[in-house]
CSV table of C-alpha atoms and ligand atoms in Angstrom, one decimal:
chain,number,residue,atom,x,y,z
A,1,UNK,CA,70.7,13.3,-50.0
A,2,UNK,CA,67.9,11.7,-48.1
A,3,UNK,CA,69.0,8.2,-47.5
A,4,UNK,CA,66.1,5.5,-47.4
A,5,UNK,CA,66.5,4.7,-43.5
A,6,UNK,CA,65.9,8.6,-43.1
A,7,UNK,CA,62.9,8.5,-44.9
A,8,UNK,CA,62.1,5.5,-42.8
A,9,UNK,CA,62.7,7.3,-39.8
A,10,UNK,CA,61.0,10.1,-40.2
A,11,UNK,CA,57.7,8.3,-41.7
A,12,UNK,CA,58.3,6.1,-37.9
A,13,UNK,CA,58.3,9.9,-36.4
A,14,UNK,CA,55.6,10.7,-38.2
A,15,UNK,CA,53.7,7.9,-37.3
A,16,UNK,CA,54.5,8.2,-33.5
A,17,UNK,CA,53.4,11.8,-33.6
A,18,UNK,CA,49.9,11.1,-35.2
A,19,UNK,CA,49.3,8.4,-32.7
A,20,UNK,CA,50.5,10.5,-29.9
A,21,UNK,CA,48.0,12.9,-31.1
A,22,UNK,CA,45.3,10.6,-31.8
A,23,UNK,CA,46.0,9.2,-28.1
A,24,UNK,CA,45.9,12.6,-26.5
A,25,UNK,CA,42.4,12.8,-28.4
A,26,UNK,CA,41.0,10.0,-27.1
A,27,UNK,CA,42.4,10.5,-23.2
A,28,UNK,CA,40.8,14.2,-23.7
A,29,UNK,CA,37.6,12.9,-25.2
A,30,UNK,CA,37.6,9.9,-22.3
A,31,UNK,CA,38.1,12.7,-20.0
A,32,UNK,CA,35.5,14.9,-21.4
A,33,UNK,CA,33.0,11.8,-21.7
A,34,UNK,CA,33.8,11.0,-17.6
A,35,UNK,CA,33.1,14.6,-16.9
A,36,UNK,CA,30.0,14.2,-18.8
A,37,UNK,CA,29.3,11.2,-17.0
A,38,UNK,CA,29.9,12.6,-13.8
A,39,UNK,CA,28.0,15.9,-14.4
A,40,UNK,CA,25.2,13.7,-15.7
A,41,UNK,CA,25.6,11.7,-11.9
A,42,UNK,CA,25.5,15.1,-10.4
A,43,UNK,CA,22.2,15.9,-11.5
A,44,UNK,CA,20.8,12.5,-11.3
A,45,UNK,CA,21.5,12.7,-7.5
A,46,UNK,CA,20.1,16.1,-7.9
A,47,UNK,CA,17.0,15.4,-9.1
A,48,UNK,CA,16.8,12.0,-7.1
A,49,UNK,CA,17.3,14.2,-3.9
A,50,UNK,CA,15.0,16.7,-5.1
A,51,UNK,CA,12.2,14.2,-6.2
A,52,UNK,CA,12.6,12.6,-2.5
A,53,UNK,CA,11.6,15.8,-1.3
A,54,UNK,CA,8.7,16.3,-3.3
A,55,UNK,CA,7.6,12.8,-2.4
A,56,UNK,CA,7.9,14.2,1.2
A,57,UNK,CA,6.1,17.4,0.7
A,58,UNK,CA,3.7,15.4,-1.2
A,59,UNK,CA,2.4,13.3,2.0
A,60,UNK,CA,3.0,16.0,4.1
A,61,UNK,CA,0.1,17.8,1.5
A,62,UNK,CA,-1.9,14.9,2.1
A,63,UNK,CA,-1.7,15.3,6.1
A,64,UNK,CA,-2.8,18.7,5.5
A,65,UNK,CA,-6.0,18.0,3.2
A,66,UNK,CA,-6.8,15.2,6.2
A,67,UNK,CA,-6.7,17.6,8.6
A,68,UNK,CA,-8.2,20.3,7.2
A,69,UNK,CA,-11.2,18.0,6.1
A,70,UNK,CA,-11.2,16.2,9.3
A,71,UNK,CA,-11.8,19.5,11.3
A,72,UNK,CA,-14.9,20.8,9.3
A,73,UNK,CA,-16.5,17.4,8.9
A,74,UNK,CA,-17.6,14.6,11.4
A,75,UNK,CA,-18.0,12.1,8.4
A,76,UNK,CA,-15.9,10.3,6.1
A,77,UNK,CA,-17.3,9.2,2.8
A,78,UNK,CA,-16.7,8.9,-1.0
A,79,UNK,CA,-17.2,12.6,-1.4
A,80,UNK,CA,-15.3,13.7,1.3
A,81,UNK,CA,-12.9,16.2,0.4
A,82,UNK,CA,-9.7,13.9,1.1
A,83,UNK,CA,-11.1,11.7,-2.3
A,84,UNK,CA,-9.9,14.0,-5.3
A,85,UNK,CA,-6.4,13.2,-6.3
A,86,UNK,CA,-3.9,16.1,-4.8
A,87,UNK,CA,-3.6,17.7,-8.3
A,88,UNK,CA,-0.3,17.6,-9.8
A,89,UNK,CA,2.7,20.7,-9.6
A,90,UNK,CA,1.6,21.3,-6.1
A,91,UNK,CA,4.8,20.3,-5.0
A,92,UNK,CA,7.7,22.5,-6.4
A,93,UNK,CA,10.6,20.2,-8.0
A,94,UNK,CA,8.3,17.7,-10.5
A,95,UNK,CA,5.1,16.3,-11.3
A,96,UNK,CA,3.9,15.1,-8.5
A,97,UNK,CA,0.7,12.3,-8.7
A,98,UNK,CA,-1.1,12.4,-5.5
A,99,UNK,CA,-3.9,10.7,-4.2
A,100,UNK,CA,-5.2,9.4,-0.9
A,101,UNK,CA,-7.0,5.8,-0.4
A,102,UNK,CA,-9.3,5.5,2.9
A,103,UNK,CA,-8.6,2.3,4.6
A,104,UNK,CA,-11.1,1.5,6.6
A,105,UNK,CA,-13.7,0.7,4.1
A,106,UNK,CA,-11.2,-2.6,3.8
A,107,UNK,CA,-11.7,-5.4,5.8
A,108,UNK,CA,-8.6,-5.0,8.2
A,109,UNK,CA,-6.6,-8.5,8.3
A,110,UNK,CA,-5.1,-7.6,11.4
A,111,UNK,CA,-8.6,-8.2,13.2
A,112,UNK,CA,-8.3,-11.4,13.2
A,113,UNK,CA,-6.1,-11.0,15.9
A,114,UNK,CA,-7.6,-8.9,18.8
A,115,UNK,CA,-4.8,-8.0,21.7
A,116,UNK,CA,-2.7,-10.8,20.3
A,117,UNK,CA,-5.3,-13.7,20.9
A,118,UNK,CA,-6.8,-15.1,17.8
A,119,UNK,CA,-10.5,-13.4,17.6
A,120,UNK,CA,-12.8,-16.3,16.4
A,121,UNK,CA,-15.9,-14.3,15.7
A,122,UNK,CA,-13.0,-12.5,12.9
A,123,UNK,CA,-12.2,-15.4,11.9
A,124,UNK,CA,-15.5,-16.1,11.0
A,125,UNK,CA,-16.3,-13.5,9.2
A,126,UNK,CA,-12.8,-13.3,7.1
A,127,UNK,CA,-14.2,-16.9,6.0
A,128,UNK,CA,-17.1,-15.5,4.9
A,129,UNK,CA,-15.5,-12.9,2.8
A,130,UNK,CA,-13.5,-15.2,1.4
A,131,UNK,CA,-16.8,-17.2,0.1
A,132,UNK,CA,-18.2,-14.0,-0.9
A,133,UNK,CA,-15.1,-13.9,-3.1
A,134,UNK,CA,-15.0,-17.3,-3.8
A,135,UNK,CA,-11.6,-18.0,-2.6
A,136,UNK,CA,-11.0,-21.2,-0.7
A,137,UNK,CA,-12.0,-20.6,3.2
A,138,UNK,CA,-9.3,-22.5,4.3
A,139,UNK,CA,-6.7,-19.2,3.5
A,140,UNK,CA,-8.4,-18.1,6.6
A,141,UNK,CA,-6.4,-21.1,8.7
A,142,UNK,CA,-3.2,-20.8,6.8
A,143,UNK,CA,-3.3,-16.7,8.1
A,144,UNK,CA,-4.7,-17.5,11.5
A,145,UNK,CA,-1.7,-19.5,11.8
A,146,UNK,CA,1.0,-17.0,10.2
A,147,UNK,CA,-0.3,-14.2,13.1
A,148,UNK,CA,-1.1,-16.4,16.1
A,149,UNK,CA,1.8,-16.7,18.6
A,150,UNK,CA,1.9,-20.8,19.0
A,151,UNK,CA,3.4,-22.8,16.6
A,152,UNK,CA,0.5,-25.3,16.6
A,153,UNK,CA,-1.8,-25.5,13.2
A,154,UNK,CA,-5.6,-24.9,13.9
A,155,UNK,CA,-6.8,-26.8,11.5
A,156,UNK,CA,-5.0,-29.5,8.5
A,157,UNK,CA,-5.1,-26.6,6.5
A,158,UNK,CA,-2.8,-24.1,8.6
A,159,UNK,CA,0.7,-23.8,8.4
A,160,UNK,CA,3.5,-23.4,10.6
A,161,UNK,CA,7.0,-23.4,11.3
A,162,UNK,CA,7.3,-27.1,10.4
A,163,UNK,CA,5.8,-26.2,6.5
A,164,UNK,CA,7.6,-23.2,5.8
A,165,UNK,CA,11.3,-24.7,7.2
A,166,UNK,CA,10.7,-27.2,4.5
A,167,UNK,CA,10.5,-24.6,1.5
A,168,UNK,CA,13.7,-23.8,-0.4
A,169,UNK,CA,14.4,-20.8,1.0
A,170,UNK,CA,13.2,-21.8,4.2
A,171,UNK,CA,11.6,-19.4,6.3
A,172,UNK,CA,9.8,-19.1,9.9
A,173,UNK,CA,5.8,-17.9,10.3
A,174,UNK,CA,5.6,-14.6,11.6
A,175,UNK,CA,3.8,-15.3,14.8
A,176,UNK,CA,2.8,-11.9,15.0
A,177,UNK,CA,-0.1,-9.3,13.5
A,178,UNK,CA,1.3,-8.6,9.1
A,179,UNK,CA,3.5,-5.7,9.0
A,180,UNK,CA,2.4,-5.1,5.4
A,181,UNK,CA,-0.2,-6.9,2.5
A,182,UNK,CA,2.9,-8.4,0.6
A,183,UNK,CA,4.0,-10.7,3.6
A,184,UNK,CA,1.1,-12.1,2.3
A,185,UNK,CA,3.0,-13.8,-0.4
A,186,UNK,CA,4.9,-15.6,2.4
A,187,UNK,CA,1.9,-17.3,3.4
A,188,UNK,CA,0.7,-20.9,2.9
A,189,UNK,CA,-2.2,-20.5,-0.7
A,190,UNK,CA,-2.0,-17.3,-0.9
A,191,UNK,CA,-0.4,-17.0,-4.6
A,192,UNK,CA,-0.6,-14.0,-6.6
A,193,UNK,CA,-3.5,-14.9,-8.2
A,194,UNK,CA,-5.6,-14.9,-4.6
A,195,UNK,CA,-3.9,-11.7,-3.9
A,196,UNK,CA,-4.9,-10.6,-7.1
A,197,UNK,CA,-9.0,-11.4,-5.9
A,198,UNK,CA,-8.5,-10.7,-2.4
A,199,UNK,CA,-6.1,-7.4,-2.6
A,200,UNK,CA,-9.1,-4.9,-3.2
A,201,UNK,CA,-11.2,-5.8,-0.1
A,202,UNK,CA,-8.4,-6.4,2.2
A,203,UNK,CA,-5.7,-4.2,4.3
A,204,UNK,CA,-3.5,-4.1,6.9
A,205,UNK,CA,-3.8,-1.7,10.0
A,206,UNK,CA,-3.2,-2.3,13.7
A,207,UNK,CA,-5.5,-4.2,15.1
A,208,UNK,CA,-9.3,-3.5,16.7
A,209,UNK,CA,-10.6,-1.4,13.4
A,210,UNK,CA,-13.9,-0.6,12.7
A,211,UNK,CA,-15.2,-0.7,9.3
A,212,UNK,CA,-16.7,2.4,7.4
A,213,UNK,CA,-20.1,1.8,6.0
A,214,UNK,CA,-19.9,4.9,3.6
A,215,UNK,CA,-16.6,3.4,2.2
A,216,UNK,CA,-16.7,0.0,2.4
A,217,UNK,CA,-18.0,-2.0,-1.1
A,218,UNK,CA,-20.8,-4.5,-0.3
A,219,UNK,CA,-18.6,-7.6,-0.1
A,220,UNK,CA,-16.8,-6.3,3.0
A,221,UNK,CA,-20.0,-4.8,4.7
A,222,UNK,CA,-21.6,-8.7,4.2
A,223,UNK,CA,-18.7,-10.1,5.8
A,224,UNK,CA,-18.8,-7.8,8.5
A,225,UNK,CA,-22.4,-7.6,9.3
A,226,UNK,CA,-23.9,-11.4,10.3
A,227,UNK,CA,-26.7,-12.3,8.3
A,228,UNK,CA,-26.7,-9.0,5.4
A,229,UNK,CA,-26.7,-10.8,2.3
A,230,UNK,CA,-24.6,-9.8,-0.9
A,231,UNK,CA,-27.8,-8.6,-2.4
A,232,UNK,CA,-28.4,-6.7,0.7
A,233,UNK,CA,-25.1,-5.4,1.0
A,234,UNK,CA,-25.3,-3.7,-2.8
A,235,UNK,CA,-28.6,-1.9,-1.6
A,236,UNK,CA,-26.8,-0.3,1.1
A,237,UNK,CA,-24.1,0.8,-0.8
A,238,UNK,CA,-26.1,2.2,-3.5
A,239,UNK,CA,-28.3,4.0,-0.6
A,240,UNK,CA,-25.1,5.8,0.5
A,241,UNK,CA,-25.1,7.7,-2.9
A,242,UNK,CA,-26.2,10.5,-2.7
A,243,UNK,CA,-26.8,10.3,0.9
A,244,UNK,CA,-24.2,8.7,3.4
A,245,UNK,CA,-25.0,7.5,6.3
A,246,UNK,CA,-24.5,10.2,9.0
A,247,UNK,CA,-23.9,8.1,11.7
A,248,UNK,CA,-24.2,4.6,12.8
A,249,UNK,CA,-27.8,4.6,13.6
A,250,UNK,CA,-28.4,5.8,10.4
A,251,UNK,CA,-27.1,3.3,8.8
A,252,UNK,CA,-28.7,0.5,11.4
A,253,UNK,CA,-31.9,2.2,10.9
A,254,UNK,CA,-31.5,2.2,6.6
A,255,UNK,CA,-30.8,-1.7,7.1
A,256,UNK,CA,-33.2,-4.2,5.2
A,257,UNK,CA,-34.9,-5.7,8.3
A,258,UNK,CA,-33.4,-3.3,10.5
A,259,UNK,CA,-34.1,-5.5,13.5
A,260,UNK,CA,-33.3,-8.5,13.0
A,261,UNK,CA,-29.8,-7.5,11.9
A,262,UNK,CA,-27.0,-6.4,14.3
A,263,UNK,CA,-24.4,-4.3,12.9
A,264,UNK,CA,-21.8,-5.0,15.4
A,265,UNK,CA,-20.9,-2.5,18.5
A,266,UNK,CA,-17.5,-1.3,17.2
A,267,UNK,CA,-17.4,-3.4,13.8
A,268,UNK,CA,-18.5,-0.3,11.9
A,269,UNK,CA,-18.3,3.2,12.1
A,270,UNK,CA,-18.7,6.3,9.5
A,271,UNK,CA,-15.4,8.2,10.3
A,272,UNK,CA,-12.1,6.9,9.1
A,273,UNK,CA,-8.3,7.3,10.9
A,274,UNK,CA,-6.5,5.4,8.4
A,275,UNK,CA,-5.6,6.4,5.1
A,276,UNK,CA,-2.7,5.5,2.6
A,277,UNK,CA,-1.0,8.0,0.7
A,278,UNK,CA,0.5,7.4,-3.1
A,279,UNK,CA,2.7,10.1,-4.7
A,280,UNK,CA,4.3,9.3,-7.5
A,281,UNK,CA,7.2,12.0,-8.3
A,282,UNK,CA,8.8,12.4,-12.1
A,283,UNK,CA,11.7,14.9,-12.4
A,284,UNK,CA,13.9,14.3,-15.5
A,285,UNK,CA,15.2,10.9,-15.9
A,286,UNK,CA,14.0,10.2,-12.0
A,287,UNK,CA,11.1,8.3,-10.8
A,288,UNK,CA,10.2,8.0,-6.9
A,289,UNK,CA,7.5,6.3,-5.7
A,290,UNK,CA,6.2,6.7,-1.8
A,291,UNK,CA,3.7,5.3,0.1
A,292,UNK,CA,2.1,6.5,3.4
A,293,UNK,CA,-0.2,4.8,5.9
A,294,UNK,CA,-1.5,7.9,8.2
A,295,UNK,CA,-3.1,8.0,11.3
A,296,UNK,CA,-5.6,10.9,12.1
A,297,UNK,CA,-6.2,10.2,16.1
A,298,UNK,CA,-8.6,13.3,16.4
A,299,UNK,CA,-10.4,15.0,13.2
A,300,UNK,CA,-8.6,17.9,14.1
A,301,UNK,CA,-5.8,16.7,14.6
A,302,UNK,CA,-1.9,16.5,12.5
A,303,UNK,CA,-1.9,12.7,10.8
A,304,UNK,CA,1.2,11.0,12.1
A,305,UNK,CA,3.2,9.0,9.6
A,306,UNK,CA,2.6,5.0,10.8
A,307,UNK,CA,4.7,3.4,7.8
A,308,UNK,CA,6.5,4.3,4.8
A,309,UNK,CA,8.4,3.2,2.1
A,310,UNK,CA,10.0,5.0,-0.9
A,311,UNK,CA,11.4,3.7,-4.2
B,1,LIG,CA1,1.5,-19.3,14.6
C-alpha cells in the first residue's frame, strides 16, 4: 500500500531528478555556448591577426608601386602610376582597399618652422592660404606659437602655455614641429569646422618641403608662389592636364607673366618623396585600418616607413 508520504517522496525524487537533469542541461549548454564563445574568440584573433598582416602587406605593396614607378619616371604627377587605387584581393587574407595620396602637392605645416626657427616668409604665405580659404589669418599665430620653442605669444592672437594650462583638461603647447594633422585639434581656433576647410590643402611632413606643381590644387600653388593670383593659379593647374610640367623651368616658363613672377628656389618642385598610404582590410567580422606616411629618398630607391598607425 503506497502511503501518501511515499507518494510525496517519490514525486520530491522525481522532482530533484528533473531538475538535476535540467541543471546538467543548462551547465552542458553554458559549456557548449563558452566553447562557442571561445572558438568564436579564436577566430576573431585569427582573422584580427591575419587582417594586420594584410594591412602590412598592403603598404609594403604600396612601397613597391613607389618604387617601381619612381625608377622609370623622373616626374610625379596626377597620372603617375602610384595614383590608381592598389586594386583590391592583392593581398591574400581579405579585401584589402588600397590607395596612395601624394603629399607634397599639400602645403606642408611643418614649414613654418625651418631648422627649428620660425620661418617668417612661411608664415606669410600660410596666411595667405588661409585668406585664399577664407579662414581667419590669425590661426597662422595661434600655430606659430604651438611649434615655436619659446613660450612667448607673437601676436594677441597666439597662444601658449599660459592659455592652454587654463582649459579643463589642461594641457601644455607642443613647442615643437606637429607630429600629426589631429594635434591640430589641440590648437588655439582651430575647431573641426576649420579643420574641416583647411584639412584638404594642408599636411604634415618634416620640415623644408617643396611643393609639387603637378599635384598641388591652385589654392596651395597661390599661397606658395608671391604674387600668382587664384585665377592664375586655376590656369596652371588646368595647363598641367594633359601636359605636366616636366620640370621646374617648365612650369616657370608656362607662368602668366613669367617674369615678373618668382617661383621660389626650393618652394616647388615636380617630383614627390612623401606619400601616405590607406589600406583598409575586411576579413569576416574584422576591420583594420592602417595608415602610412612613406619616404622615397631616391626614385629608385625602397620607401622607408616614417609613421604609422593601425586600428
Ligand atoms: Ca611656443
Amino acid at each position: 500500500m503506497v502511503t501518501g508520504v511515499a507518494v510525496r517522496e517519490r514525486g520530491v525524487a522525481v522532482v530533484m531528478a528533473l531538475v538535476t537533469v535540467a541543471l546538467a542541461a543548462t551547465a552542458a549548454a553554458t559549456m557548449l555556448y563558452r566553447a562557442h564563445v571561445w572558438a568564436r574568440d579564436l577566430e576573431l584573433t585569427a582573422d584580427a591577426a591575419q587582417a594586420r598582416q594584410s594591412a602590412v602587406a598592403a603598404v609594403a605593396r604600396a612601397a613597391e608601386a613607389l618604387r617601381d614607378d619612381g625608377s622609370r619616371t623622373t616626374v610625379d604627377h596626377a597620372r603617375s602610376a602610384w595614383n590608381a587605387p592598389l586594386s583590391p584581393g592583392l593581398v591574400e587574407g581579405g579585401v584589402v582597399e588600397a590607395r596612395i595620396v601624394e603629399q607634397q602637392g599639400l602645403f606642408n605645416l611643418n614649414n613654418l618652422l625651418r631648422h627649428g626657427s620660425v620661418d617668417s616668409a612661411a608664415v606669410a604665405r600660410y596666411r595667405t592660404l588661409l585668406t585664399l580659404l577664407r579662414l581667419p589669418v590669425e590661426l597662422a599665430d595661434s600655430l606659430t606659437d604651438w611649434m615655436d620653442a619659446d613660450i612667448a605669444k607673437v601676436s594677441r592672437f597666439g597662444a601658449e602655455d599660459e592659455d592652454y594650462l587654463r582649459l579643463s583638461p589642461p594641457y601644455r603647447a607642443a613647442n615643437r614641429p606637429l607630429a600629426r594633422l589631429g594635434e591640430l585639434a589641440r590648437v588655439k581656433g582651430y575647431t573641426d569646422e576649420v579643420v574641416a576647410v583647411l584639412g584638404p590643402f594642408v599636411t604634415v611632413l618634416p620640415d623644408g618641403t617643396a611643393v609639387n606643381v603637378n599635384t598641388a590644387p591652385a589654392e596651395v600653388l597661390a599661397a606658395v608662389i608671391d604674387g600668382l593670383t587664384l585665377v592664375e593659379a586655376r590656369t596652371a593647374v588646368a595647363q598641367r592636364n594633359p601636359a605636366y610640367y616636366k620640370d621646374v623651368a617648365d612650369f616657370r616658363a608656362r607662368l602668366p607673366r613669367a617674369a615678373e613672377l618668382k617661383a621660389g628656389e626650393g618652394l616647388v618642385t615636380v617630383t614627390s618623396s612623401h606619400f601616405r598610404v590607406t589600406a583598409l582590410v575586411r576579413r569576416n567580422d574584422v576591420r583594420v585600418r592602417t595608415e602610412a606616411l612613406l619616404y622615397r629618398a631616391q626614385r629608385e630607391s625602397w620607401p622607408v616607413t616614417v609613421a604609422q598607425t593601425m586600428d
